[in-house]
Amino acid sequence: MERKERRTASGRRYSLDPSYHCVITGDAKYHNYCRWDSIGYHCKRGRKVSNGNSLGIALVGNFETDPKVRNNNADGKYGPKTPTEGQLDMAAQVIALWMLLYDIGLHNILPHRDVLKGHTVCPGSNFPHDLLKRKVSTIYEQWAKSPAAQQELAEFKKKEFIYV
């Protein structure tokens, strides 16, 4: 993966890439922020997962509803308490595509909080991770069996720069 960075006049390094590889807004729109072949800065280094070996996807919203957690959304003051169905569907499509492109197993699809236990509650206690994984699995299986999808994937892999 390519790492884009610059140095300040004093020699301090800083990243040019935004945190997530893609962000999905509440209206289910996909926004590419970081090239898929670049390192994003979306997670704290865990035992097995780091920014250098992972892709980051964010669904806009605050899905933490535990009132004991600072900045929680238990009362809905920060908007919807769960992602929209459209956000989940779009996220599932993007993740299934990444799985097919980069040979990622479903067991490697983790919520942010599982990368380094205790570091964050993201994406929140009310985030339906199991539902998302079921949606990803369904789409992955459909695309993996579809000759048309496989042909499109083969063409996509030939592209020099991986954007959608």
PDB file of C-alpha atoms in Angstrom:
ATOM      1  CA  MET A   1       0.000   0.000   0.000  1.00  0.00           C
ATOM      2  CA  GLU A   2       1.208   3.446  -0.833  1.00  0.00           C
ATOM      3  CA  ARG A   3       1.695   5.832   2.060  1.00  0.00           C
ATOM      4  CA  LYS A   4       1.392   9.510   1.211  1.00  0.00           C
ATOM      5  CA  GLU A   5       3.035  11.871   3.649  1.00  0.00           C
ATOM      6  CA  ARG A   6       4.915  15.121   3.858  1.00  0.00           C
ATOM      7  CA  ARG A   7       7.302  16.647   6.365  1.00  0.00           C
ATOM      8  CA  THR A   8       6.993  19.966   8.118  1.00  0.00           C
ATOM      9  CA  ALA A   9       9.899  22.418   8.109  1.00  0.00           C
ATOM     10  CA  SER A  10      11.013  20.885  11.422  1.00  0.00           C
ATOM     11  CA  GLY A  11      11.004  17.380   9.917  1.00  0.00           C
ATOM     12  CA  ARG A  12       7.810  16.110  11.559  1.00  0.00           C
ATOM     13  CA  ARG A  13       5.888  13.720   9.292  1.00  0.00           C
ATOM     14  CA  TYR A  14       2.183  14.076   8.613  1.00  0.00           C
ATOM     15  CA  SER A  15      -0.242  12.091   6.509  1.00  0.00           C
ATOM     16  CA  LEU A  16      -1.938  13.330   3.379  1.00  0.00           C
ATOM     17  CA  ASP A  17      -4.555  10.574   3.402  1.00  0.00           C
ATOM     18  CA  PRO A  18      -7.821  10.975   5.269  1.00  0.00           C
ATOM     19  CA  SER A  19      -8.775   8.438   7.878  1.00  0.00           C
ATOM     20  CA  TYR A  20     -11.271   6.152   6.173  1.00  0.00           C
ATOM     21  CA  HIS A  21     -11.180   4.571   2.760  1.00  0.00           C
ATOM     22  CA  CYS A  22     -14.863   5.332   2.374  1.00  0.00           C
ATOM     23  CA  VAL A  23     -17.653   7.024   4.263  1.00  0.00           C
ATOM     24  CA  ILE A  24     -21.354   6.247   3.855  1.00  0.00           C
ATOM     25  CA  THR A  25     -23.718   9.059   4.726  1.00  0.00           C
ATOM     26  CA  GLY A  26     -27.251   8.699   6.070  1.00  0.00           C
ATOM     27  CA  ASP A  27     -28.687   8.968   2.556  1.00  0.00           C
ATOM     28  CA  ALA A  28     -26.718   5.809   1.636  1.00  0.00           C
ATOM     29  CA  LYS A  29     -24.285   7.698  -0.585  1.00  0.00           C
ATOM     30  CA  TYR A  30     -20.767   6.318  -0.895  1.00  0.00           C
ATOM     31  CA  HIS A  31     -17.903   8.818  -0.579  1.00  0.00           C
ATOM     32  CA  ASN A  32     -14.379   7.707  -1.409  1.00  0.00           C
ATOM     33  CA  TYR A  33     -11.859   9.430   0.859  1.00  0.00           C
ATOM     34  CA  CYS A  34      -8.696   7.406   0.675  1.00  0.00           C
ATOM     35  CA  ARG A  35      -7.403   5.334  -2.224  1.00  0.00           C
ATOM     36  CA  TRP A  36      -7.903   1.654  -1.540  1.00  0.00           C
ATOM     37  CA  ASP A  37      -4.223   0.981  -2.222  1.00  0.00           C
ATOM     38  CA  SER A  38      -3.178   3.628   0.338  1.00  0.00           C
ATOM     39  CA  ILE A  39      -2.859   3.408   4.073  1.00  0.00           C
ATOM     40  CA  GLY A  40      -5.723   5.109   5.876  1.00  0.00           C
ATOM     41  CA  TYR A  41      -5.536   6.163   9.509  1.00  0.00           C
ATOM     42  CA  HIS A  42      -8.722   4.695  10.926  1.00  0.00           C
ATOM     43  CA  CYS A  43      -7.686   2.398  13.779  1.00  0.00           C
ATOM     44  CA  LYS A  44      -5.329   2.100  16.713  1.00  0.00           C
ATOM     45  CA  ARG A  45      -2.832  -0.720  16.221  1.00  0.00           C
ATOM     46  CA  GLY A  46      -4.186  -3.994  17.571  1.00  0.00           C
ATOM     47  CA  ARG A  47      -2.524  -7.394  17.972  1.00  0.00           C
ATOM     48  CA  LYS A  48      -3.289  -8.428  14.393  1.00  0.00           C
ATOM     49  CA  VAL A  49      -4.905  -5.400  12.772  1.00  0.00           C
ATOM     50  CA  SER A  50      -3.305  -2.085  11.918  1.00  0.00           C
ATOM     51  CA  ASN A  51      -3.845   0.703   9.439  1.00  0.00           C
ATOM     52  CA  GLY A  52      -1.315  -0.956   7.149  1.00  0.00           C
ATOM     53  CA  ASN A  53      -3.276  -4.181   6.743  1.00  0.00           C
ATOM     54  CA  SER A  54      -6.886  -3.036   6.843  1.00  0.00           C
ATOM     55  CA  LEU A  55      -9.489  -0.975   5.044  1.00  0.00           C
ATOM     56  CA  GLY A  56     -11.647   1.491   6.954  1.00  0.00           C
ATOM     57  CA  ILE A  57     -15.299   2.198   6.302  1.00  0.00           C
ATOM     58  CA  ALA A  58     -17.383   4.672   8.308  1.00  0.00           C
ATOM     59  CA  LEU A  59     -21.140   5.031   8.487  1.00  0.00           C
ATOM     60  CA  VAL A  60     -22.038   8.573   9.512  1.00  0.00           C
ATOM     61  CA  GLY A  61     -23.885   8.642  12.822  1.00  0.00           C
ATOM     62  CA  ASN A  62     -23.594   8.056  16.556  1.00  0.00           C
ATOM     63  CA  PHE A  63     -24.818   4.551  17.371  1.00  0.00           C
ATOM     64  CA  GLU A  64     -23.756   4.466  21.022  1.00  0.00           C
ATOM     65  CA  THR A  65     -26.843   4.321  23.243  1.00  0.00           C
ATOM     66  CA  ASP A  66     -25.323   3.357  26.594  1.00  0.00           C
ATOM     67  CA  PRO A  67     -26.017   6.380  28.840  1.00  0.00           C
ATOM     68  CA  LYS A  68     -22.866   5.593  30.862  1.00  0.00           C
ATOM     69  CA  VAL A  69     -20.662   6.237  27.830  1.00  0.00           C
ATOM     70  CA  ARG A  70     -19.474   9.805  27.267  1.00  0.00           C
ATOM     71  CA  ASN A  71     -21.061  11.511  24.219  1.00  0.00           C
ATOM     72  CA  ASN A  72     -23.676   8.783  23.911  1.00  0.00           C
ATOM     73  CA  ASN A  73     -26.751   9.103  21.740  1.00  0.00           C
ATOM     74  CA  ALA A  74     -29.227   7.422  24.101  1.00  0.00           C
ATOM     75  CA  ASP A  75     -31.710  10.277  23.701  1.00  0.00           C
ATOM     76  CA  GLY A  76     -31.206  10.693  19.942  1.00  0.00           C
ATOM     77  CA  LYS A  77     -29.703  14.178  20.283  1.00  0.00           C
ATOM     78  CA  TYR A  78     -27.048  13.257  17.691  1.00  0.00           C
ATOM     79  CA  GLY A  79     -29.521  11.856  15.179  1.00  0.00           C
ATOM     80  CA  PRO A  80     -30.653   8.302  14.480  1.00  0.00           C
ATOM     81  CA  LYS A  81     -29.552   5.684  17.005  1.00  0.00           C
ATOM     82  CA  THR A  82     -28.948   3.074  14.303  1.00  0.00           C
ATOM     83  CA  PRO A  83     -27.605   3.239  10.764  1.00  0.00           C
ATOM     84  CA  THR A  84     -30.195   3.523   8.028  1.00  0.00           C
ATOM     85  CA  GLU A  85     -31.063   0.419   6.032  1.00  0.00           C
ATOM     86  CA  GLY A  86     -29.521   2.172   3.028  1.00  0.00           C
ATOM     87  CA  GLN A  87     -26.238   2.724   4.889  1.00  0.00           C
ATOM     88  CA  LEU A  88     -26.093  -0.950   5.849  1.00  0.00           C
ATOM     89  CA  ASP A  89     -26.886  -2.075   2.300  1.00  0.00           C
ATOM     90  CA  MET A  90     -24.238   0.195   0.766  1.00  0.00           C
ATOM     91  CA  ALA A  91     -21.655  -0.811   3.390  1.00  0.00           C
ATOM     92  CA  ALA A  92     -22.398  -4.474   2.697  1.00  0.00           C
ATOM     93  CA  GLN A  93     -21.824  -3.940  -1.027  1.00  0.00           C
ATOM     94  CA  VAL A  94     -18.527  -2.114  -0.500  1.00  0.00           C
ATOM     95  CA  ILE A  95     -17.269  -4.716   1.983  1.00  0.00           C
ATOM     96  CA  ALA A  96     -18.304  -7.612  -0.288  1.00  0.00           C
ATOM     97  CA  LEU A  97     -16.409  -5.939  -3.140  1.00  0.00           C
ATOM     98  CA  TRP A  98     -13.318  -5.549  -0.953  1.00  0.00           C
ATOM     99  CA  MET A  99     -13.590  -9.205   0.078  1.00  0.00           C
ATOM    100  CA  LEU A 100     -13.616 -10.265  -3.576  1.00  0.00           C
ATOM    101  CA  LEU A 101     -10.865  -7.858  -4.639  1.00  0.00           C
ATOM    102  CA  TYR A 102      -8.463  -8.543  -1.791  1.00  0.00           C
ATOM    103  CA  ASP A 103      -9.383 -12.096  -0.728  1.00  0.00           C
ATOM    104  CA  ILE A 104     -10.624 -11.005   2.700  1.00  0.00           C
ATOM    105  CA  GLY A 105     -12.460 -13.593   4.786  1.00  0.00           C
ATOM    106  CA  LEU A 106     -15.754 -12.756   6.486  1.00  0.00           C
ATOM    107  CA  HIS A 107     -14.115 -13.520   9.860  1.00  0.00           C
ATOM    108  CA  ASN A 108     -11.834 -10.529   9.241  1.00  0.00           C
ATOM    109  CA  ILE A 109     -14.704  -8.028   9.130  1.00  0.00           C
ATOM    110  CA  LEU A 110     -14.419  -6.359  12.533  1.00  0.00           C
ATOM    111  CA  PRO A 111     -16.058  -3.403  14.231  1.00  0.00           C
ATOM    112  CA  HIS A 112     -13.562  -0.720  15.242  1.00  0.00           C
ATOM    113  CA  ARG A 113     -13.947  -1.575  18.953  1.00  0.00           C
ATOM    114  CA  ASP A 114     -12.620  -5.117  18.341  1.00  0.00           C
ATOM    115  CA  VAL A 115      -9.297  -3.981  16.858  1.00  0.00           C
ATOM    116  CA  LEU A 116      -7.873  -2.902  20.213  1.00  0.00           C
ATOM    117  CA  LYS A 117     -10.177  -3.810  23.089  1.00  0.00           C
ATOM    118  CA  GLY A 118     -10.972  -0.918  25.415  1.00  0.00           C
ATOM    119  CA  HIS A 119      -9.686   1.785  23.060  1.00  0.00           C
ATOM    120  CA  THR A 120     -13.050   2.826  21.622  1.00  0.00           C
ATOM    121  CA  VAL A 121     -16.743   1.918  21.685  1.00  0.00           C
ATOM    122  CA  CYS A 122     -17.030   2.729  17.971  1.00  0.00           C
ATOM    123  CA  PRO A 123     -19.261   2.025  16.077  1.00  0.00           C
ATOM    124  CA  GLY A 124     -21.470   1.993  19.179  1.00  0.00           C
ATOM    125  CA  SER A 125     -23.436  -0.528  21.189  1.00  0.00           C
ATOM    126  CA  ASN A 126     -26.476  -0.128  18.934  1.00  0.00           C
ATOM    127  CA  PHE A 127     -24.617  -0.867  15.693  1.00  0.00           C
ATOM    128  CA  PRO A 128     -26.032  -4.055  14.111  1.00  0.00           C
ATOM    129  CA  HIS A 129     -22.705  -5.718  13.271  1.00  0.00           C
ATOM    130  CA  ASP A 130     -24.188  -9.221  12.957  1.00  0.00           C
ATOM    131  CA  LEU A 131     -26.841  -7.951  10.546  1.00  0.00           C
ATOM    132  CA  LEU A 132     -24.175  -6.170   8.495  1.00  0.00           C
ATOM    133  CA  LYS A 133     -22.102  -9.361   8.290  1.00  0.00           C
ATOM    134  CA  ARG A 134     -25.147 -11.354   7.149  1.00  0.00           C
ATOM    135  CA  LYS A 135     -25.803  -8.789   4.423  1.00  0.00           C
ATOM    136  CA  VAL A 136     -22.136  -8.869   3.386  1.00  0.00           C
ATOM    137  CA  SER A 137     -22.166 -12.666   3.264  1.00  0.00           C
ATOM    138  CA  THR A 138     -25.304 -12.761   1.104  1.00  0.00           C
ATOM    139  CA  ILE A 139     -23.939 -10.243  -1.406  1.00  0.00           C
ATOM    140  CA  TYR A 140     -20.519 -11.893  -1.461  1.00  0.00           C
ATOM    141  CA  GLU A 141     -22.045 -15.302  -2.210  1.00  0.00           C
ATOM    142  CA  GLN A 142     -24.252 -13.856  -4.972  1.00  0.00           C
ATOM    143  CA  TRP A 143     -21.381 -12.022  -6.648  1.00  0.00           C
ATOM    144  CA  ALA A 144     -18.947 -14.935  -6.251  1.00  0.00           C
ATOM    145  CA  LYS A 145     -21.392 -17.202  -8.149  1.00  0.00           C
ATOM    146  CA  SER A 146     -22.400 -14.673 -10.806  1.00  0.00           C
ATOM    147  CA  PRO A 147     -20.492 -14.897 -14.117  1.00  0.00           C
ATOM    148  CA  ALA A 148     -21.485 -11.290 -14.894  1.00  0.00           C
ATOM    149  CA  ALA A 149     -20.191 -10.052 -11.529  1.00  0.00           C
ATOM    150  CA  GLN A 150     -16.979 -12.040 -11.958  1.00  0.00           C
ATOM    151  CA  GLN A 151     -16.446 -10.503 -15.405  1.00  0.00           C
ATOM    152  CA  GLU A 152     -16.949  -6.992 -14.022  1.00  0.00           C
ATOM    153  CA  LEU A 153     -14.593  -7.764 -11.148  1.00  0.00           C
ATOM    154  CA  ALA A 154     -11.925  -9.031 -13.572  1.00  0.00           C
ATOM    155  CA  GLU A 155     -12.211  -5.793 -15.565  1.00  0.00           C
ATOM    156  CA  PHE A 156     -12.136  -3.706 -12.391  1.00  0.00           C
ATOM    157  CA  LYS A 157      -8.940  -5.433 -11.221  1.00  0.00           C
ATOM    158  CA  LYS A 158      -7.187  -4.324 -14.422  1.00  0.00           C
ATOM    159  CA  LYS A 159      -7.610  -0.664 -13.523  1.00  0.00           C
ATOM    160  CA  GLU A 160      -4.418   1.046 -12.447  1.00  0.00           C
ATOM    161  CA  PHE A 161      -6.063   3.087  -9.710  1.00  0.00           C
ATOM    162  CA  ILE A 162      -8.722   1.489  -7.569  1.00  0.00           C
ATOM    163  CA  TYR A 163     -11.565   3.917  -7.064  1.00  0.00           C
ATOM    164  CA  VAL A 164     -15.324   3.565  -7.462  1.00  0.00           C
TER     165      VAL A 164
END
